[in-house]
Amino acid sequence: VVMPHVETAVAYQASVFLTGFPIFGVVAPPDSQEAIGQMEAIIGDNSIKGAWPQQLMKTLRNGFKYDLGAVEVVWEKRKSFNIGTPQLAKTSNGTVQETQYQGNFIKDLDPYNLILDTRVSPDRNHIEGEFAGYTEMLSKVATKMRMDNLDPLNTMQFREALESATPGYTPDMNTAGYFMPSVNPDALLNPQLQQQFSWDGYLEGNRQQSGHQNGAIRYQQAYEYTTLYARILPADFKIPGPNRNHVQIWKFIIINRSVCIFAELQTNAHGYLPIIVCKPSNDGMGWQSKSLGQNAEPYQFLSSSLMNSGLESQRRKVYDRILYDPLRIKKSDIDNVSSVARIPVKNNMYSKDIGSAIHVAPYRDEGVATIMEFGREVAAMADQSVGQNKVSQGQFQKGNKTRREFDTTMGNANSRQQMTAIGLEYSFFTPIKEIIKSNILQFQPPGTVLNAQKQQAVEVDPEVLRQQLFSFKMSDGLLPTDKLVAMDVLMMILQTANTIPDMRAKYDIMGMLTYFWVLQGAHWLEDFERTPEEQQQYMQLMQQAAQASGQAKTPEPAAGDPGELGAS
């Protein structure tokens, strides 16, 4: 009951927000076509490198299961590698060159290990909350890789962090440490064994102790890696710098809940905590809200109880109810389910009949059909509670509705999901879009980016982008470009221009049409654009063809024809 409802809701929202490319489109004034191309190329490249749709889909699933999902949206610099041409001509292999890739990264966060300010509603935490963060369990190698990507000017205490004791696993942990729930009893990984891997157990000799004697770092098997964003007064923490008594956003990285290895002032223009919470309910109840899955749980419990009752009734029907004399028949002989089982009977006391030693009382289950039908009705009630039907879940449903009636029915079935989409648009996706836009305008360096739609390189000029600071509106599935620029009105203008010649003289109809095509996704339009010489040649050919057609169709005026008199 629960799983189909959750997955159907996730599939609908994913089709609304995550199926376009780039998933966040850009619109701007018609004179900003160059900036639009640069912005869309950057967003498309970031979404591919950061796997945005995958991360956002996992967050939506957590939102519908728990009414709490979260993503981290940050501008990061990560190590990357290019293949360069070697200087020696005799060398056949390319050389690996280390470089840096920087862009917007979206990361889904585990709701079990999420740190939020519970004094505010989760969906307002990035605006009103005092802190937000998350904890991960990393191995020694993964921790070292994370440390290599940190800014050296803001790092500290690496050795103390790597030698700090890892907190033990406790199933009822109430602190901000790492927690792994035991959800699947048949899982390959036992949560209590997550920290017990060590290379020392597979290597010969006690290399770790010898390393300790030589002054090497005493590594732990695993580390709790906590990333925390907080609005603080630097003066309270004795942090030097300007504006020490004003609220600032800082980023901290803490190892094993004890050693801080990174502290950096966040200078982002958006002013948000970069952890955005997905809360699909949007009912104003804050932390007391129930998720879609939790609302379906009572129906799941009742339906399961009815189904188990029916199955148990069938088991009793198979085995019947048997009355037997324990002095003459053993219970183990009766319970034998072998197809060739034999039941021995002890000596026939006082010449009693064998039939008197055992008696079968048939079990009657006339109410099983009613129970099973009731279970199906409960499942149908669950569909009504979450606003879905069988067709929206991908199941065929017979009926005698016309196409118009069917479309009306499906429209009503999707109305509640559309209402959820509206809430997600303004509480979840809009802050994400604002952070992405702000980060690009603030941190994007000049360079060349490949536009996957046009299949060509785009030269990015940050100054051109910053001139359009308040002009960009990034669209998504719920707010597509046709709503942001009133496509229906534009089509009406184009149709009216065909009947009123004065409109063509006053407005650039061709420019409108080109703008319309580009917003609809025809980014390849420039590939077919004629050169000025080709345009002039084409216009001459069209004029010659029109003149030839006019001479062929226009008859010579006869003598006394009014047209001849008018011409004279």
XYZ file of C-alpha atoms in Angstrom:
568
model
C 0.000 0.000 0.000
C 2.659 2.515 1.076
C 5.380 1.854 -1.485
C 3.236 2.331 -4.661
C 1.858 5.616 -3.316
C 5.318 6.977 -2.468
C 6.862 5.913 -5.771
C 3.938 7.313 -7.768
C 4.287 10.671 -6.029
C 8.058 10.677 -6.644
C 7.560 9.772 -10.317
C 5.065 12.604 -10.817
C 7.260 15.247 -9.206
C 10.318 13.960 -11.064
C 8.436 14.308 -14.360
C 7.526 17.886 -13.420
C 10.909 19.119 -12.213
C 13.696 16.784 -13.332
C 13.090 15.682 -16.922
C 14.205 18.800 -18.810
C 17.740 19.674 -19.831
C 18.962 21.682 -18.214
C 16.495 20.994 -15.428
C 16.472 24.724 -14.673
C 16.013 26.733 -17.865
C 16.765 30.426 -18.183
C 14.786 33.310 -19.670
C 15.852 36.925 -20.048
C 15.055 39.978 -22.196
C 15.446 39.514 -25.966
C 18.651 41.585 -26.007
C 20.290 39.103 -23.603
C 20.532 36.090 -25.898
C 24.294 35.868 -25.394
C 23.895 35.820 -21.603
C 21.141 33.190 -21.853
C 23.430 30.907 -23.848
C 26.254 31.313 -21.348
C 24.039 30.720 -18.319
C 22.352 27.634 -19.788
C 25.734 26.196 -20.798
C 27.025 26.636 -17.226
C 23.891 25.158 -15.630
C 23.891 22.208 -18.032
C 27.560 21.484 -17.371
C 27.101 21.747 -13.580
C 24.046 19.474 -13.644
C 25.982 16.774 -15.508
C 29.117 16.970 -13.360
C 27.084 17.080 -10.137
C 24.352 14.585 -11.154
C 21.622 16.998 -10.048
C 18.581 14.915 -11.155
C 19.781 11.833 -9.302
C 20.431 13.718 -6.070
C 17.133 15.620 -6.212
C 15.166 12.442 -6.936
C 16.538 10.792 -3.792
C 15.620 13.889 -1.802
C 12.058 13.844 -3.150
C 11.747 10.186 -2.151
C 12.888 10.982 1.390
C 10.408 13.849 1.472
C 7.447 11.625 0.628
C 8.586 8.857 2.984
C 9.475 10.985 6.005
C 8.255 14.493 5.086
C 11.896 15.451 5.519
C 14.572 15.434 2.852
C 17.449 17.831 2.340
C 20.124 18.815 -0.164
C 23.334 20.761 0.159
C 23.787 23.321 -2.639
C 27.299 24.743 -2.659
C 29.900 26.148 -5.034
C 32.941 23.920 -4.729
C 36.381 23.517 -6.246
C 37.318 19.891 -6.786
C 40.418 18.296 -8.159
C 40.140 17.127 -11.737
C 42.493 15.749 -14.362
C 43.041 16.454 -18.042
C 44.975 14.520 -20.623
C 47.683 16.717 -22.140
C 50.057 16.268 -25.065
C 53.576 15.383 -23.933
C 56.441 17.636 -24.883
C 58.559 14.783 -26.214
C 57.352 13.770 -29.648
C 58.553 10.194 -29.157
C 56.215 9.617 -26.226
C 53.026 7.944 -27.441
C 50.938 8.277 -24.258
C 49.318 11.478 -23.070
C 50.335 13.092 -19.819
C 47.949 13.496 -16.885
C 47.599 17.102 -15.806
C 45.970 17.987 -12.487
C 43.491 20.848 -12.614
C 40.455 22.115 -10.718
C 36.790 22.025 -11.650
C 34.503 24.492 -9.920
C 30.762 24.759 -10.077
C 27.464 24.197 -8.253
C 27.125 20.794 -6.613
C 23.877 19.405 -5.219
C 24.181 16.611 -2.668
C 21.360 14.551 -1.173
C 21.604 14.268 2.615
C 20.686 11.321 4.799
C 17.688 12.427 6.903
C 18.799 10.149 9.771
C 22.023 12.146 10.117
C 20.694 15.618 9.392
C 21.308 18.479 11.830
C 18.638 21.203 11.836
C 17.461 23.966 14.109
C 14.237 22.531 15.552
C 13.078 25.956 16.732
C 11.939 26.801 13.193
C 9.952 24.914 10.576
C 12.206 22.645 8.464
C 11.281 24.326 5.185
C 12.287 27.719 6.661
C 15.556 26.535 8.193
C 17.730 28.010 5.420
C 16.203 31.452 6.075
C 15.452 31.557 9.801
C 17.501 28.699 11.258
C 20.658 29.263 13.260
C 22.492 26.169 12.009
C 22.251 23.253 9.591
C 24.550 20.339 8.934
C 24.975 16.613 8.465
C 27.234 13.750 9.533
C 28.822 11.056 7.378
C 30.807 7.929 8.228
C 33.993 7.858 6.147
C 36.958 5.559 5.909
C 40.543 6.752 6.400
C 41.132 7.061 2.649
C 37.857 8.937 2.023
C 38.641 11.320 4.899
C 42.099 12.043 3.479
C 40.591 12.715 0.042
C 38.135 15.194 1.558
C 40.999 16.911 3.378
C 42.952 17.292 0.131
C 40.078 19.314 -1.388
C 39.908 21.792 1.504
C 41.365 25.282 1.277
C 44.761 25.121 3.073
C 44.316 28.658 4.431
C 41.300 27.600 6.524
C 42.407 24.150 7.741
C 43.885 23.078 11.075
C 44.491 20.129 13.431
C 44.662 17.388 10.796
C 46.821 15.091 12.915
C 44.681 15.526 16.029
C 41.569 14.748 14.002
C 42.996 11.609 12.380
C 44.151 10.279 15.758
C 40.923 11.131 17.598
C 38.783 8.254 18.846
C 35.780 7.324 16.743
C 32.547 7.357 18.804
C 31.056 3.920 19.235
C 27.804 2.850 17.598
C 24.719 2.990 19.803
C 21.294 2.163 18.322
C 19.557 4.688 20.600
C 22.009 7.528 19.919
C 20.354 10.891 20.604
C 23.340 13.112 19.816
C 24.422 14.594 16.513
C 26.555 11.549 15.664
C 26.206 9.108 12.827
C 23.244 6.735 12.905
C 22.464 3.850 10.579
C 18.985 2.340 11.062
C 18.447 -1.380 10.890
C 15.725 -1.360 8.236
C 16.467 -4.510 6.245
C 17.115 -7.631 8.374
C 18.671 -9.341 5.338
C 21.045 -6.473 4.517
C 24.627 -7.313 3.605
C 25.946 -4.744 6.093
C 25.203 -4.972 9.776
C 25.116 -1.431 11.242
C 27.073 -2.622 14.287
C 29.897 -3.852 12.031
C 30.304 -0.669 10.027
C 33.476 0.440 11.834
C 35.279 -2.894 12.082
C 37.161 -2.870 8.762
C 40.905 -2.327 8.908
C 43.722 -3.039 6.472
C 45.921 -4.073 9.407
C 43.874 -7.225 9.776
C 44.880 -8.307 6.276
C 48.562 -7.300 6.348
C 51.373 -9.374 7.806
C 53.102 -8.098 10.920
C 52.039 -5.360 13.274
C 52.859 -2.484 10.928
C 50.601 -0.088 12.770
C 52.531 -0.331 16.076
C 55.887 0.022 14.343
C 54.556 3.118 12.594
C 53.487 4.588 15.911
C 56.992 4.252 17.241
C 58.366 6.110 14.223
C 56.053 9.061 14.766
C 53.515 8.153 12.062
C 49.851 9.073 12.423
C 47.750 6.580 14.373
C 44.790 6.289 12.046
C 41.355 5.083 13.082
C 39.275 2.585 11.130
C 36.532 5.134 10.393
C 35.706 8.769 11.092
C 32.547 10.737 11.731
C 32.772 13.650 9.283
C 30.399 16.464 10.251
C 29.757 19.476 8.034
C 28.068 22.339 9.877
C 26.841 25.729 8.669
C 25.999 28.223 11.405
C 24.946 31.829 11.816
C 27.197 33.108 14.594
C 28.635 36.231 16.160
C 32.401 35.800 15.662
C 33.083 37.692 18.882
C 31.350 34.915 20.880
C 33.924 32.423 19.561
C 36.888 34.840 19.799
C 37.284 34.797 16.014
C 39.196 37.870 14.824
C 38.140 39.925 11.833
C 35.837 42.753 10.790
C 32.197 42.946 11.898
C 32.825 40.575 14.792
C 29.563 41.579 16.488
C 27.381 41.111 13.419
C 25.765 37.832 12.342
C 27.850 35.919 9.825
C 27.505 32.497 8.202
C 30.471 30.193 8.809
C 31.235 26.685 7.637
C 32.842 24.211 10.050
C 34.065 20.654 9.503
C 34.378 18.558 12.642
C 35.907 15.086 12.940
C 34.540 12.572 15.471
C 32.450 15.273 17.161
C 35.542 16.701 18.841
C 38.176 18.167 16.483
C 37.460 21.084 14.137
C 39.660 20.906 11.021
C 38.087 23.635 8.878
C 36.492 27.036 9.496
C 35.572 29.455 6.723
C 33.474 32.601 6.490
C 30.771 32.211 3.835
C 30.589 35.287 1.621
C 27.717 34.056 -0.572
C 25.458 36.779 -1.902
C 22.256 34.737 -1.395
C 22.546 34.827 2.416
C 21.009 31.350 2.901
C 22.250 28.394 4.869
C 23.131 26.173 1.874
C 21.086 23.206 3.145
C 17.550 23.316 1.714
C 14.865 21.065 3.215
C 12.252 19.274 1.117
C 8.931 19.152 2.976
C 6.128 18.107 0.579
C 3.273 18.438 3.107
C 3.526 22.259 3.418
C 0.597 22.275 5.842
C 2.038 24.781 8.311
C 2.414 22.202 11.097
C 6.215 22.301 11.078
C 7.795 19.281 12.707
C 4.375 17.792 13.548
C 3.408 17.122 9.930
C 2.953 13.608 8.595
C 4.379 12.442 5.307
C 2.446 10.820 2.492
C 3.822 7.430 3.512
C 2.894 7.953 7.161
C -0.665 8.900 6.203
C -0.957 5.600 4.333
C 0.447 3.504 7.196
C -2.920 2.890 8.970
C -4.372 1.485 5.760
C -1.268 -0.664 5.336
C -1.670 -2.046 8.859
C -5.380 -2.742 8.457
C -4.971 -4.300 5.008
C -2.095 -6.493 6.217
C -4.122 -7.633 9.229
C -7.061 -8.628 7.032
C -4.796 -10.431 4.571
C -3.035 -12.330 7.364
C -6.420 -13.259 8.816
C -7.508 -14.719 5.489
C -4.271 -16.649 5.047
C -4.476 -18.062 8.560
C -8.034 -19.156 7.845
C -6.839 -21.036 4.778
C -4.167 -22.785 6.827
C -6.774 -23.964 9.302
C -8.906 -25.147 6.433
C -6.088 -27.354 5.128
C -5.288 -28.961 8.454
C -8.875 -29.028 9.761
C -9.537 -29.526 13.465
C -8.841 -33.024 14.759
C -9.931 -34.660 18.001
C -7.874 -37.689 19.013
C -7.267 -40.074 21.933
C -3.694 -39.444 23.158
C -3.592 -42.918 24.754
C -3.921 -44.581 21.379
C -2.471 -41.983 18.874
C 0.632 -39.783 19.094
C 0.410 -36.101 18.124
C 3.608 -36.335 16.085
C 2.018 -39.015 13.916
C -0.980 -36.791 13.177
C 1.176 -33.749 12.367
C 3.239 -35.675 9.814
C 2.667 -33.924 6.437
C 4.315 -36.583 4.298
C 2.252 -37.732 1.324
C 2.832 -41.399 2.346
C 2.400 -40.905 6.090
C 0.944 -43.727 8.181
C -0.724 -43.286 11.586
C -0.138 -46.190 13.965
C -2.855 -46.931 16.516
C -2.099 -48.656 19.796
C -3.843 -51.860 20.879
C -7.557 -51.718 20.473
C -8.650 -51.487 24.092
C -11.792 -53.309 24.989
C -12.467 -54.035 21.320
C -13.203 -50.377 20.547
C -13.533 -49.258 16.962
C -10.511 -47.436 15.433
C -12.802 -44.597 14.427
C -13.389 -43.779 18.064
C -9.664 -42.894 18.490
C -9.791 -39.919 16.139
C -12.479 -37.541 14.921
C -12.212 -34.816 12.270
C -14.224 -31.603 12.730
C -14.141 -29.790 9.334
C -13.327 -26.079 9.498
C -15.804 -23.778 7.817
C -14.545 -20.461 6.364
C -17.541 -18.840 4.726
C -16.344 -15.368 5.845
C -12.939 -15.478 4.113
C -14.261 -14.019 0.861
C -15.782 -11.123 2.785
C -12.504 -10.508 4.628
C -10.507 -10.428 1.396
C -13.022 -8.083 -0.220
C -12.819 -5.819 2.818
C -9.024 -5.760 2.413
C -9.382 -4.557 -1.174
C -11.763 -1.817 -0.026
C -9.214 -0.688 2.548
C -6.574 -0.443 -0.185
C -9.017 1.645 -2.247
C -9.539 3.910 0.763
C -5.768 4.418 0.874
C -5.859 5.586 -2.759
C -8.473 8.170 -1.828
C -6.506 9.346 1.203
C -3.417 10.206 -0.859
C -5.313 11.380 -3.947
C -4.203 8.709 -6.414
C -5.933 6.100 -8.528
C -4.889 2.863 -10.201
C -4.177 4.521 -13.535
C -1.811 7.056 -11.993
C 0.059 4.102 -10.455
C 0.533 2.576 -13.898
C -2.252 -0.029 -13.701
C -4.871 -0.703 -16.350
C -8.409 -0.065 -15.207
C -11.454 -1.032 -17.210
C -14.202 1.488 -17.701
C -16.759 2.918 -20.118
C -15.666 6.561 -19.979
C -15.171 8.637 -23.070
C -11.793 10.237 -23.663
C -13.007 13.590 -22.372
C -14.429 11.999 -19.220
C -11.192 10.058 -18.709
C -9.065 13.205 -19.060
C -11.300 14.977 -16.553
C -10.953 12.082 -14.114
C -7.159 12.019 -14.446
C -7.023 15.791 -14.103
C -8.898 15.557 -10.816
C -6.628 12.702 -9.714
C -3.527 14.838 -10.392
C -4.892 17.978 -8.735
C -3.523 17.092 -5.293
C -0.138 16.212 -6.740
C -0.127 19.529 -8.590
C -0.889 21.282 -5.317
C 2.112 19.514 -3.789
C 4.214 20.586 -6.766
C 3.271 24.226 -6.191
C 4.399 23.979 -2.573
C 7.676 22.320 -3.564
C 8.311 24.953 -6.220
C 8.338 27.860 -3.788
C 9.649 26.179 -0.626
C 12.290 23.864 -2.115
C 13.179 24.511 -5.763
C 13.070 28.314 -5.726
C 15.770 28.620 -2.998
C 17.879 26.081 -4.903
C 17.549 28.098 -8.107
C 18.409 31.333 -6.307
C 21.533 29.775 -4.779
C 22.639 28.376 -8.149
C 22.067 31.679 -9.909
C 23.794 33.692 -7.187
C 26.805 31.367 -7.068
C 27.282 31.536 -10.837
C 27.095 35.312 -10.913
C 29.469 35.586 -7.944
C 32.068 32.855 -8.488
C 31.990 31.776 -12.153
C 35.412 32.420 -13.732
C 35.891 33.193 -17.426
C 36.492 30.192 -19.632
C 35.057 27.835 -22.209
C 32.081 25.568 -21.438
C 30.564 22.953 -23.708
C 26.872 23.485 -24.434
C 25.412 19.976 -24.710
C 22.299 21.201 -26.533
C 24.080 23.206 -29.218
C 27.041 20.813 -29.231
C 29.466 23.686 -29.364
C 31.855 25.531 -27.075
C 30.568 28.675 -25.353
C 32.873 31.422 -24.164
C 31.769 32.514 -20.686
C 32.226 36.166 -19.753
C 31.288 36.783 -16.077
C 30.847 40.523 -16.695
C 28.123 39.850 -19.271
C 26.330 37.576 -16.796
C 26.515 40.052 -13.929
C 24.889 42.757 -16.025
C 21.732 40.613 -16.030
C 21.617 40.086 -12.258
C 17.908 40.786 -11.856
C 16.762 39.631 -15.289
C 17.182 35.868 -15.038
C 14.264 33.643 -14.130
C 15.214 29.994 -14.078
C 12.288 27.830 -15.091
C 11.520 24.206 -14.302
C 8.738 21.752 -15.058
C 6.120 23.599 -13.017
C 7.129 27.058 -14.222
C 8.146 26.412 -17.830
C 9.224 29.200 -20.120
C 5.837 29.361 -21.870
C 4.283 30.579 -18.582
C 7.066 33.024 -17.792
C 6.890 34.781 -21.176
C 3.173 34.265 -22.020
C 3.639 32.102 -25.097
C -0.078 32.129 -25.939
C -0.041 35.935 -26.178
C 3.048 35.807 -28.376
C 1.352 33.376 -30.758
C -1.708 35.647 -30.962
C 0.551 38.598 -31.863
C 2.206 36.608 -34.634
C -1.166 35.606 -36.055
C -2.493 39.180 -35.893
C 0.582 40.511 -37.680
C -0.390 38.519 -40.761
C -3.639 40.492 -41.086
C -2.476 43.974 -40.018
C 0.485 45.259 -42.098
C 1.059 48.221 -39.734
C 2.162 45.841 -36.992
C 5.012 44.580 -39.155
C 6.208 48.146 -39.622
C 6.072 48.914 -35.892
C 7.338 45.621 -34.403
C 10.140 43.234 -35.322
C 7.964 40.191 -36.018
C 10.914 38.095 -37.162
C 12.722 38.890 -33.898
C 9.660 37.819 -31.892
C 9.443 34.563 -33.808
C 13.136 33.824 -33.341
C 12.852 34.573 -29.619
C 9.854 32.249 -29.402
C 11.732 29.410 -31.090
C 14.784 29.793 -28.840
C 12.672 29.709 -25.665
C 10.962 26.570 -26.951
C 14.338 24.848 -27.100
C 15.538 25.512 -30.672
C 19.066 26.307 -29.504
C 20.385 24.850 -32.765
C 18.722 27.685 -34.735
C 22.007 29.556 -35.180
C 23.523 26.533 -36.917
C 21.232 27.172 -39.913
C 21.517 30.953 -40.008
C 22.424 32.370 -43.449
C 25.331 34.722 -43.934
C 24.522 38.325 -45.081
C 25.667 37.440 -48.621
C 23.437 34.355 -48.686
C 20.498 36.387 -47.373
C 20.940 39.011 -50.105
C 21.241 36.345 -52.784
C 18.117 34.605 -51.481
C 16.108 37.865 -51.518
C 17.159 38.535 -55.120
C 16.055 35.077 -56.164
C 12.706 35.578 -54.402
C 12.164 38.921 -56.167
C 12.992 37.424 -59.558
C 10.624 34.546 -58.905
C 7.857 36.959 -57.845
C 8.346 39.109 -60.921
C 8.281 36.071 -63.200
C 5.148 34.793 -61.527
C 3.431 38.215 -61.834
C 4.178 38.526 -65.532
C 2.870 35.054 -66.208
C -0.411 35.598 -64.369
C -1.209 39.243 -65.311
C -3.114 39.385 -68.718
C -2.641 42.201 -71.221
C -5.400 44.819 -70.851
C -7.778 44.925 -73.847
C -8.690 48.097 -75.737
C -11.212 50.147 -73.819
C -10.449 48.272 -70.605
C -10.920 50.464 -67.502
C -7.545 49.372 -66.290
C -5.881 50.905 -69.366
C -7.719 54.179 -68.882
C -6.795 54.254 -65.224
C -3.162 53.642 -66.112
C -3.177 56.495 -68.602
